Coordinates of C-alpha atoms in Angstrom, one line a residue:
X13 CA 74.0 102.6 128.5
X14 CA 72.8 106.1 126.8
X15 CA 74.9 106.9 123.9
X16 CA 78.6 109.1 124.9
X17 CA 78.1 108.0 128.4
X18 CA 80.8 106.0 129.7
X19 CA 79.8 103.3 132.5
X20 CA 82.0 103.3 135.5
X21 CA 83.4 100.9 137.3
X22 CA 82.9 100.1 140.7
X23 CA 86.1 99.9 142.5
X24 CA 86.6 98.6 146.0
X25 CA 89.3 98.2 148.1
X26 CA 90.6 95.9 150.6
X27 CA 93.1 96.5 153.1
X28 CA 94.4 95.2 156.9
X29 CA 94.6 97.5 159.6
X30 CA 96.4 97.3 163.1
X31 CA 94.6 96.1 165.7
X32 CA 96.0 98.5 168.3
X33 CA 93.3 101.1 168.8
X34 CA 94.8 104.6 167.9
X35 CA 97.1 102.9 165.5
X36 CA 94.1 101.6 163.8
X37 CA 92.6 104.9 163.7
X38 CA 95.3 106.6 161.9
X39 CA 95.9 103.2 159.5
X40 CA 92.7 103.4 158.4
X41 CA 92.3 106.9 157.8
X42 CA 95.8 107.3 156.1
X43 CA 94.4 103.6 153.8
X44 CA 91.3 105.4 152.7
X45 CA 92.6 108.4 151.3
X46 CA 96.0 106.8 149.7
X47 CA 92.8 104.1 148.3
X48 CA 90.1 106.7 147.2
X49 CA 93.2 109.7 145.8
X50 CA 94.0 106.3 143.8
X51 CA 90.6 105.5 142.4
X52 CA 90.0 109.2 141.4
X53 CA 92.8 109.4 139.3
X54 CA 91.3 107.3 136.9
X55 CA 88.6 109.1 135.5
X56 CA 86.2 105.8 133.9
X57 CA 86.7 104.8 138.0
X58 CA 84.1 105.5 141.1
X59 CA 84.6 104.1 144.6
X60 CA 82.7 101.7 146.1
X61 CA 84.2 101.6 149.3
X62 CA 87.2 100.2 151.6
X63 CA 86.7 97.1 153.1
X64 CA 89.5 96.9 156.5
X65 CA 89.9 93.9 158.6
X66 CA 91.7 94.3 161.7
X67 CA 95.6 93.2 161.7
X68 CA 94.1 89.5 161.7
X69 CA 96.2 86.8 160.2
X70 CA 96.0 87.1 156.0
X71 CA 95.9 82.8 155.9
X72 CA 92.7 82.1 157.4
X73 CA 90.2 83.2 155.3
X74 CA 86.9 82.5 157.8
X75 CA 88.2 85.4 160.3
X76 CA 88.5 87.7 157.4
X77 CA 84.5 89.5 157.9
X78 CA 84.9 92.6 155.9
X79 CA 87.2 90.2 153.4
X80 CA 84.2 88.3 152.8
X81 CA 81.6 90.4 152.7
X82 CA 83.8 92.7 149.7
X83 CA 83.7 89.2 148.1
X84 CA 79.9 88.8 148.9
X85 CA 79.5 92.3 146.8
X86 CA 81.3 91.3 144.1
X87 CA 79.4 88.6 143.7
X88 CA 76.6 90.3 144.0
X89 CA 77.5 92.7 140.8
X90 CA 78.0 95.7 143.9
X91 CA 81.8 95.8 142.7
X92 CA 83.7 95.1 139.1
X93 CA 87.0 95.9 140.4
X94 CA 89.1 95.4 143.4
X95 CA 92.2 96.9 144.2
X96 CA 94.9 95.9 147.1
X97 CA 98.3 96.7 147.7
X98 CA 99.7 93.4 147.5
X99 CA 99.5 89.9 147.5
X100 CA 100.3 89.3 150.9
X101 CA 97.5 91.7 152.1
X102 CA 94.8 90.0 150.2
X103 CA 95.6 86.3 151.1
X104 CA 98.7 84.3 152.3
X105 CA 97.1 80.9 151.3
X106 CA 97.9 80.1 147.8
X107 CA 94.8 78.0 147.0
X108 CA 92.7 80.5 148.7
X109 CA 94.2 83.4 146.1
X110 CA 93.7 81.6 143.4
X111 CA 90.4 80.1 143.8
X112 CA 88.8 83.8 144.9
X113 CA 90.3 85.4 142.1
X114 CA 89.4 82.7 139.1
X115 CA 86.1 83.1 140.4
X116 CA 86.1 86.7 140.4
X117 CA 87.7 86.2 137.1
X118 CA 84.6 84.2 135.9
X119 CA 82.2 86.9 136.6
X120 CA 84.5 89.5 134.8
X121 CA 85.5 91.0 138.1
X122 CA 89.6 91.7 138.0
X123 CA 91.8 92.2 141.3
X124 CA 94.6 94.5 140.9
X125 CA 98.2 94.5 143.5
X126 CA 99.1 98.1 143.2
X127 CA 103.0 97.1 144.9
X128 CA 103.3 93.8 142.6
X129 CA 101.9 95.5 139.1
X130 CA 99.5 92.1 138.9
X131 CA 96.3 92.3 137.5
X132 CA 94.2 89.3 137.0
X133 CA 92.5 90.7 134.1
X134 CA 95.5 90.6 132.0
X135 CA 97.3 87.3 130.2
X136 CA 99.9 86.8 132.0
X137 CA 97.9 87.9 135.4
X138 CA 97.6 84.1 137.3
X139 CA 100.8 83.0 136.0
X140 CA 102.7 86.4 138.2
X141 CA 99.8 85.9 140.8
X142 CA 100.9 82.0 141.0
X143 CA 104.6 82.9 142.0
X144 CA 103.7 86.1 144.3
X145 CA 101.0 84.0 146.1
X146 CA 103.6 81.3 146.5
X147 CA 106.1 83.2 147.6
X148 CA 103.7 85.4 150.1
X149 CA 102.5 81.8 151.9
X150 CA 105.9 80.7 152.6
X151 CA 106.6 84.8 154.1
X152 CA 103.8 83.5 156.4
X153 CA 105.1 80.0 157.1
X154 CA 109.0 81.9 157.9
X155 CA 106.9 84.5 159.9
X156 CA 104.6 81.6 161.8
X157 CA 108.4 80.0 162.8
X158 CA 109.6 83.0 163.8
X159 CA 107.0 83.8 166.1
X160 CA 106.8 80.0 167.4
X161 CA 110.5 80.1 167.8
X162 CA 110.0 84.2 169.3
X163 CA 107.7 82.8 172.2
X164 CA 109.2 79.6 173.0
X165 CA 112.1 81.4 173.9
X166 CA 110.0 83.5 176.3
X167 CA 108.3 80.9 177.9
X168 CA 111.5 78.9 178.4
X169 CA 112.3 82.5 180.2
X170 CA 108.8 82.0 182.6
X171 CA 107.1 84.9 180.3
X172 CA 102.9 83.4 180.5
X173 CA 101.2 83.3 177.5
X174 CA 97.2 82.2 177.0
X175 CA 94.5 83.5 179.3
X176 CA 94.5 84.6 183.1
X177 CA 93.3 81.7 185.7
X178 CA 91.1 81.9 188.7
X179 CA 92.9 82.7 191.5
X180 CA 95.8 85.2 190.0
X181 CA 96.5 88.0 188.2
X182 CA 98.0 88.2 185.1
X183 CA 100.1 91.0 183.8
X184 CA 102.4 91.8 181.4
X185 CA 103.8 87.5 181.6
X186 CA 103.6 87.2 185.3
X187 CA 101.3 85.7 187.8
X188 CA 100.4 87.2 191.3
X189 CA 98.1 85.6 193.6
X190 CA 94.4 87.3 193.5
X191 CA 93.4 86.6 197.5
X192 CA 90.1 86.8 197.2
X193 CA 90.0 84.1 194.4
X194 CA 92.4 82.3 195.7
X195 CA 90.2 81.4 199.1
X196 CA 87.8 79.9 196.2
X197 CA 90.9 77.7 194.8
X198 CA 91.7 76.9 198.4
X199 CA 88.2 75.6 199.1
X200 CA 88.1 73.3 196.2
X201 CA 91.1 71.5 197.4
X202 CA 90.3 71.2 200.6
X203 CA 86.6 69.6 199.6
X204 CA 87.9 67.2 197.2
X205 CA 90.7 65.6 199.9
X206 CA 88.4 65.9 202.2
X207 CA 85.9 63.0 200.3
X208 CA 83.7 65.4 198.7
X209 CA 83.0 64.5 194.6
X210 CA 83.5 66.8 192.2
X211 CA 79.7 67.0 191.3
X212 CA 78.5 67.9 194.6
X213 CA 81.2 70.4 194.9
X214 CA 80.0 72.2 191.8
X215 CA 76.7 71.9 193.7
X216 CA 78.0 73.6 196.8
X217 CA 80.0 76.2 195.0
X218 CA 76.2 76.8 192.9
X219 CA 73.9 76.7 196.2
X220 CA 76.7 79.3 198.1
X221 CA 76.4 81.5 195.2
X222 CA 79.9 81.6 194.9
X223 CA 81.7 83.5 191.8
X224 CA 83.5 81.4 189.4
X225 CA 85.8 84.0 188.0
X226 CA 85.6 86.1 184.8
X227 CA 86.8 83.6 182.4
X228 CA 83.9 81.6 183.2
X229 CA 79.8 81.7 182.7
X230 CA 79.1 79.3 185.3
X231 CA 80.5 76.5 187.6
X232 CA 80.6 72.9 186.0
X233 CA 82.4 69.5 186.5
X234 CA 84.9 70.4 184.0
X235 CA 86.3 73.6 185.6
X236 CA 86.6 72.3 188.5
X237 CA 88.6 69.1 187.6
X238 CA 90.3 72.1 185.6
X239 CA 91.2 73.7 188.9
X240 CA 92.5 70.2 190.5
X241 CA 94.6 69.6 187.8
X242 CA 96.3 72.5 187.1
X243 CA 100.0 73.0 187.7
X244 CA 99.9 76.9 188.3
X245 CA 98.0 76.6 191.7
X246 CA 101.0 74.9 193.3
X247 CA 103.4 78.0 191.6
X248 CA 104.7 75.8 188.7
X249 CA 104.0 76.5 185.0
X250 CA 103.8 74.3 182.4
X251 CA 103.2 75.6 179.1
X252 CA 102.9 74.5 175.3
X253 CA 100.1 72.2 176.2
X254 CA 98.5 73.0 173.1
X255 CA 100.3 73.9 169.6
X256 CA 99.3 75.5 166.3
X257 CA 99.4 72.5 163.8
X258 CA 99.2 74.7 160.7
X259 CA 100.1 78.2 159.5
X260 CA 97.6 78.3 157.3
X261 CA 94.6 76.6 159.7
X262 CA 95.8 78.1 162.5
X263 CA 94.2 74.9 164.3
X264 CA 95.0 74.3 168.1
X265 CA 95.7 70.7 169.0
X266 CA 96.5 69.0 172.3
X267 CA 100.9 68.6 172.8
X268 CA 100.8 64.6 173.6
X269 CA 104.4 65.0 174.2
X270 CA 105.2 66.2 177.9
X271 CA 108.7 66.5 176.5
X272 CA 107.7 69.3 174.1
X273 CA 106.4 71.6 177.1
X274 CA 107.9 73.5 178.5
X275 CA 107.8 73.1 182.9
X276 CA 109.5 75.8 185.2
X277 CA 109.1 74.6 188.9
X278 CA 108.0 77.5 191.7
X279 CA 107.5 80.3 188.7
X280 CA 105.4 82.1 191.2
X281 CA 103.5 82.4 194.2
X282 CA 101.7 79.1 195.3
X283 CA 98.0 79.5 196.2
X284 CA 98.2 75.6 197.8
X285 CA 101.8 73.5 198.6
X286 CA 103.2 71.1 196.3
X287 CA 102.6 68.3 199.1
X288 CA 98.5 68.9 198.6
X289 CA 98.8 69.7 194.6
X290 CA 99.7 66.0 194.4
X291 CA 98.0 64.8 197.0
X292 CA 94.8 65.7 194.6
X293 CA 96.4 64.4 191.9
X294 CA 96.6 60.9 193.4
X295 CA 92.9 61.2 194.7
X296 CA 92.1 61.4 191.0
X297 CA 93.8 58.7 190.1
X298 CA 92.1 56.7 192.3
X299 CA 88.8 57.8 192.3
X300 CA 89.4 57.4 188.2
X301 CA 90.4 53.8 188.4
X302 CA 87.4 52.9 190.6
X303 CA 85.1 54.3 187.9
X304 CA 87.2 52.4 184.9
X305 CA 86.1 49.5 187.5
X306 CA 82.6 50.7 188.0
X307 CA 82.6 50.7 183.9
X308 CA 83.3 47.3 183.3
X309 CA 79.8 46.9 184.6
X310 CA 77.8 49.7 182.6
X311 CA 75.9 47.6 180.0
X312 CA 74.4 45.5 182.2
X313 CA 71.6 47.3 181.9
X314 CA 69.9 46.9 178.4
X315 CA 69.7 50.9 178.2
X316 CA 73.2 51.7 179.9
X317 CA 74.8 54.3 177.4
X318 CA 72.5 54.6 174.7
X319 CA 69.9 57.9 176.8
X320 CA 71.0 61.2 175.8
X321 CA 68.8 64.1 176.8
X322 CA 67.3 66.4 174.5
X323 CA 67.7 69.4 176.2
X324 CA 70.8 69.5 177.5
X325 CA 72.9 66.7 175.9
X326 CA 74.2 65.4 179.2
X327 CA 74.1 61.2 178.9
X328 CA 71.5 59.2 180.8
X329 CA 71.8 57.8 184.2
X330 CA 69.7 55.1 186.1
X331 CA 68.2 54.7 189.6
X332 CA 66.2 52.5 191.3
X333 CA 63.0 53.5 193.4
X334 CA 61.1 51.2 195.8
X335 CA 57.7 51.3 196.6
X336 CA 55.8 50.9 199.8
X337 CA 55.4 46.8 199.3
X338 CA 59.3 46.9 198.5
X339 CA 59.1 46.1 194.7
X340 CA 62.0 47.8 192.8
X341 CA 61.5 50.1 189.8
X342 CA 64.4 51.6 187.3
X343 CA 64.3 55.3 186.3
X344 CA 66.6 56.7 183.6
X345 CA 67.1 60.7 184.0
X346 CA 69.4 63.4 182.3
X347 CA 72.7 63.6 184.4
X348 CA 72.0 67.4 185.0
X349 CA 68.7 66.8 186.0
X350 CA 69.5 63.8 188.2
X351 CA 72.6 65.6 190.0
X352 CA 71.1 69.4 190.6
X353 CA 67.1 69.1 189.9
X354 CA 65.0 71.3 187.5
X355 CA 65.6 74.4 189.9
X356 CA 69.2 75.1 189.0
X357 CA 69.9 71.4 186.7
X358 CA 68.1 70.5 183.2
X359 CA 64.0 70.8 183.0
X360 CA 63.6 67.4 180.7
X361 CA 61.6 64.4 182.2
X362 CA 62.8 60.4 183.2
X363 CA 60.8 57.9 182.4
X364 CA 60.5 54.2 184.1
X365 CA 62.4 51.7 182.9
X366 CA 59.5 49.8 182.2
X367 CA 57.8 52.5 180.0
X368 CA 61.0 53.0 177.7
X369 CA 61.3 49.4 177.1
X370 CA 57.6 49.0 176.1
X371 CA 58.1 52.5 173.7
X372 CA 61.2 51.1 172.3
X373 CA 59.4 47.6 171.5
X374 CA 56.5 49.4 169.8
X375 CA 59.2 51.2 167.6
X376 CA 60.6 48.5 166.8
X377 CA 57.1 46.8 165.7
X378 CA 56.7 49.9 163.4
X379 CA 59.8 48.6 162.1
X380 CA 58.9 45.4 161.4
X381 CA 55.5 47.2 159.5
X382 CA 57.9 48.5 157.0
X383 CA 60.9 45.6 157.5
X384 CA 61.3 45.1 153.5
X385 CA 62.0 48.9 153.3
X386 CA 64.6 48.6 156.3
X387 CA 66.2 45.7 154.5
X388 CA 66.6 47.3 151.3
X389 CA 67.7 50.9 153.1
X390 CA 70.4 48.9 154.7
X391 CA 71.3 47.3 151.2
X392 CA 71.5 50.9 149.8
X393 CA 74.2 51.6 152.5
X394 CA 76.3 48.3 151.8
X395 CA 76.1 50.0 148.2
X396 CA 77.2 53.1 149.4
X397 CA 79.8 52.0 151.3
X398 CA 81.2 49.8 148.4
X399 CA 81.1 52.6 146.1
X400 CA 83.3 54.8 148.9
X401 CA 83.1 58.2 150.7
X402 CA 86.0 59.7 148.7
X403 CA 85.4 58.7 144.7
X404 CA 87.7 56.3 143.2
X405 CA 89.3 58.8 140.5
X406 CA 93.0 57.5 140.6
X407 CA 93.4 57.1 137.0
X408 CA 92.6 61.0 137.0
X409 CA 95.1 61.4 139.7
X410 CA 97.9 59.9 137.9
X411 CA 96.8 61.3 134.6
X412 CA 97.4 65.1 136.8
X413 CA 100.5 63.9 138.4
X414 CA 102.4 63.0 134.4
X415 CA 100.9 66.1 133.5
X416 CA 102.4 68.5 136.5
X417 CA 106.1 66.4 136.0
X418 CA 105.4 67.9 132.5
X419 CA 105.2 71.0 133.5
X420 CA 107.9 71.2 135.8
X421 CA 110.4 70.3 132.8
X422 CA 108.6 72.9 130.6
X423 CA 109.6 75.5 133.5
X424 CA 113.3 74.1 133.3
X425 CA 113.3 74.8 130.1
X426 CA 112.3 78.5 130.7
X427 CA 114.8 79.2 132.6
X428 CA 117.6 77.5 130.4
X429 CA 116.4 80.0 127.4
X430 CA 116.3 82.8 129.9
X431 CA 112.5 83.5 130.0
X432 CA 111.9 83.4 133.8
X433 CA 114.6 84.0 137.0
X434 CA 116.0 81.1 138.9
X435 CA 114.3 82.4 141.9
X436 CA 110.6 82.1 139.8
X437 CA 112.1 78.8 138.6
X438 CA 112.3 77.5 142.2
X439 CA 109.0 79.2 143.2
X440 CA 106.8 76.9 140.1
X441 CA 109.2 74.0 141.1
X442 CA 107.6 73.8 144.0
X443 CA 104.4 74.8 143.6
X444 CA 104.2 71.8 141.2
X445 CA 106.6 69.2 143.6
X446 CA 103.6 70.5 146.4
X447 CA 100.6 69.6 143.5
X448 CA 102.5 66.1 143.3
X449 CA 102.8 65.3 146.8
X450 CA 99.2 66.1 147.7
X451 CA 97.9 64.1 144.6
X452 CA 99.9 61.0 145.5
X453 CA 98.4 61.4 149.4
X454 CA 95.1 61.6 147.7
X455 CA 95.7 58.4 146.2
X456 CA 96.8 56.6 149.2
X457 CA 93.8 58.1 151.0
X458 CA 91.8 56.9 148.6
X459 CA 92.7 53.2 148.6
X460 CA 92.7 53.2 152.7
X461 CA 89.3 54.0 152.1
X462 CA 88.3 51.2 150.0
X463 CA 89.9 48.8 152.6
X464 CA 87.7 50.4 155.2
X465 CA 84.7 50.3 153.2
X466 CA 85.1 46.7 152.8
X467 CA 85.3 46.7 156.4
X468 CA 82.0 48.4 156.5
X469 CA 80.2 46.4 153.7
X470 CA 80.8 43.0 156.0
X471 CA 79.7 44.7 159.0
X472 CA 76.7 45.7 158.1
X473 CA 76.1 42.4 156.2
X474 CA 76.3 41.1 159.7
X475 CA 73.8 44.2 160.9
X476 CA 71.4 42.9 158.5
X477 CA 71.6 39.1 159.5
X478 CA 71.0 40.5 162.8
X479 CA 68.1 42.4 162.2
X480 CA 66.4 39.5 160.0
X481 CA 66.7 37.1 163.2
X482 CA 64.9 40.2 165.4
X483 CA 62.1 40.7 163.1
X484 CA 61.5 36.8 163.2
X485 CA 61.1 36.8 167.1
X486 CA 57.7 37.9 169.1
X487 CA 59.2 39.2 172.2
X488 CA 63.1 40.0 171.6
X489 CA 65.0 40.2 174.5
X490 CA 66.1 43.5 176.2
X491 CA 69.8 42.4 174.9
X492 CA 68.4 41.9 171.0
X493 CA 67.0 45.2 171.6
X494 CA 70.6 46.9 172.1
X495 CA 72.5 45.4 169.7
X496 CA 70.6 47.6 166.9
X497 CA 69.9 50.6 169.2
X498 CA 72.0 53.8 168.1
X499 CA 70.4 55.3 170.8
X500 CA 67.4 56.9 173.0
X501 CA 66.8 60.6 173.8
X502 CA 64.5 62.0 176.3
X503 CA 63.0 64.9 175.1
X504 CA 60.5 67.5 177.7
X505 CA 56.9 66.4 177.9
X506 CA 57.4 63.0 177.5
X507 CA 58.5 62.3 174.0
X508 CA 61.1 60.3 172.9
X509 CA 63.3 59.9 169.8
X510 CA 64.6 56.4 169.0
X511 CA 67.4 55.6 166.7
X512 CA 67.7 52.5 165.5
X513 CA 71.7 51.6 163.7
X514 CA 72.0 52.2 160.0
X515 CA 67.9 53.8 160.1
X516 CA 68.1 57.3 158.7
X517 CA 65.8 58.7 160.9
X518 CA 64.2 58.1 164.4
X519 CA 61.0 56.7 165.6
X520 CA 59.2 59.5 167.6
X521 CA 56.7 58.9 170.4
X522 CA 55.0 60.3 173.1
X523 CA 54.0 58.2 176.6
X524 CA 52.2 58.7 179.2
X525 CA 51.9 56.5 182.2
X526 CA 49.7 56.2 185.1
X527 CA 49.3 54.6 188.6

């Protein structure tokens, strides 16, 4: 810096914007000159921008684009300061507001809460920044309730939340039947009663050309089975299927408690009667527990579920082929490939069942070239497993658990000399009874995994028993050959990758084969 020249500081600021469009427009314009009319009052201060996210949810951090890349810059020495109008705007995750602006704090990069008078930069900054935080993540947990509790109410009142279906409209929370789909709903049913699988009516629905809807890139097994199982298509409405499991995740999971849905029978306009809704429902059933029968019988083949495909990821299927003097010969294919060809299926290859027995013996013979450093790989992962995913640091633990119970009677003490409020009594309280409770479930997790490690270290004891007896034998069996096979996958132009259990990585061949 020249001599009487004072460096400035780069100031961003962050701020959330509503995600209606005109609203947005004005938002943003009314943020970025209440942000840069701020900055220019102080005169050692330049802008370096405003960095808006849409009116996005302040707890999940990975949705957060212009959030991140503001932290990116800073980073980056772009920014030195950063300037917000509260603590709820910048993050409603505790951990997350802490951990950003430590690290900010690191790099001598302060955050300043116009509305809250914080500024990290200062003494006292993380200790005020610990109770608005606090206080700011359970506003979003009250909120999260509020709006749980808001639109369970309206779907106990038939009001349909989520996205619209083949076959209707959806407006404003109701359904109306969309003919032109609906002949396509129509259709589906009558196939599948009428004997047809659900494969070949994907294959029929393809080959007609027929349009799958909006929602939807292409037809495939599983929106189909989608369609057949779907309460709407009768007029009925079942909702709640899937639930937010945390306010601060924001994670869907599947409701496995029909109780906790919420069912309205003959919401709206049928597109087929109840009579053939569970009519289909039945024929699922059935055709279901024939193919739990059918899988009883799916390793009898020494390949059965171990082929994957390369190119598509669909598992492998077998079928037999006969030749003109009636010998029989086993082909494995991709499922996509097998059940709607290269044309409009998967382009990868099959291969004879001979030939990928003979590839996967030759792998295994380049095993048996290296066997002493299979054996002592597998040793390293009995070691592995003994020492445990999650480190053993529970004497740490505990040591952090006395030392938070310490802390909380220090903040007792405040408040009984009058140096903090009840109400920022309560909010450290907390924050350290929460510290507690996630150390002690750290603990438990961590001696659940020592009890499943030993599990591990005796089964793979047993894996490298196993594998001593195979390497002793000339010809293994095809059933020696699967019990140490993670699995096979066909890649294009015949090349395989073999994975052999507890190997790092696969053997990888090509074949060819002739006559």
């Amino acid at each position: 810096m020249r001599k009487g020249v004072i460096e400035m500081l780069k100031v961003a600021a962050y701020c959330r914007v509503s995600t209606d469009h005109e609203d947005q427009k004005n938002s943003l314009e009314n943020q970025q000159l209440y942000f840069e009319n701020y900055i220019n009052a102080n005169s050692d201060w330049e802008f370096a921008g405003l960095f808006p996210d849409e009116g996005i949810t302040g707890t999940c951090m990975k949705k957060r684009k212009k959030f991140n890349e503001m932290i990116d810059k800073a980073y980056n020495g772009e920014i030195d300061l950063i300037i917000t109008k509260e603590v709820s705007r910048f993050a409603r995750n505790t951990v997350d507001t802490l951990s950003v602006t430590r690290k900010l704090k690191t790099l001598g990069i302060g955050v300043i809460f116009i509305s809250d008078n914080i500024d990290t930069r200062e003494n006292d900054g993380e200790f005020r920044l610990t109770i608005m935080a606090s206080v700011a993540q359970e506003e979003s947990r009250k909120t999260s309730e509020r709006v749980k509790w808001g639109m369970r109410r309206g779907m106990e009142k038939g009001y349909v939340f989520g996205p619209g279906v083949l076959g209707f409209h959806l407006n404003k929370g109701a359904l109306t039947v969309n003919e032109d789909e609906a002949s396509i709903v129509k259709l589906i049913y009558q196939d599948f009663l009428s004997g047809m699988g659900i494969t070949s009516i994907v294959k029929k629905l393809k080959q007609e050309h027929i349009p799958c809807g909006s929602n939807r890139k292409n037809w495939t097994v599983n929106n189909v089975r989608a369609i057949l199982v779907d309460e709407k298509y009768a007029g009925d409405l079942r909702q709640r299927k899937m639930y937010i499991e945390s306010h601060l995740t924001h994670k869907a999971v599947k409701n496995e408690n029909p109780d906790d849905t919420v069912y309205i029978r003959n919401h709206h306009p049928a597109i087929v009667d109840h009579k053939t809704w569970d009519l289909a429902q039945l024929e699922l059933q059935r055709r279901a527990a024939l193919i739990g029968e059918k899988s009883r019988h799916s390793t009898k083949y020494w390949a059965s579920g171990l082929i994957e495909c390369g190119e598509c990821g669909s598992k492998g299927v077998s079928r037999n082929k006969y030749n003109k003097d009636g010998t029989m010969i086993r082909f494995w294919y991709c499922r996509e490939l097998y059940n709607y060809g290269k044309s409009s299926g998967c382009k990868s290859d099959l291969v004879n069942d001979i030939a990928l027995l003979t590839c996967v013996r030759f792998a295994l013979r380049q095993l048996n070239f290296n066997s002493a450093d299979i054996l002592q790989e597998l040793q390293s992962e009995i070691q592995t497993a003994q020492n445990g995913g999650i480190p053993d640091h529970t004497k740490q633990y505990e040591e952090r658990i006395k030392k938070a119970l310490e802390k909380k009677a220090r903040i007792i003490d405040m408040y009984a000399e009058g140096d903090i409020t009840k109400s920022e009594m309560n909010q450290m309280k907390s924050k350290y009874d929460d510290e507690i409770s996630a150390l002690k479930s750290t603990i438990e997790k961590v001696r659940l995994e020592a009890k499943k490690n030993e599990a591990a270290k005796e089964n793979l004891s047993k894996v490298i028993a196993r594998i001593k007896e195979i390497l002793r034998q000339e010809e293994p069996t095809p059933e020696v050959y699967r019990s140490i096979l993670e699995k096979i996958v066909l890649c294009k132009n015949h090349d395989l990758d073999i994975y052999f259990k507890y190997v790092s990585s696969p053997i990888q061949l090509h074949f060819e084969t002739s006559g």
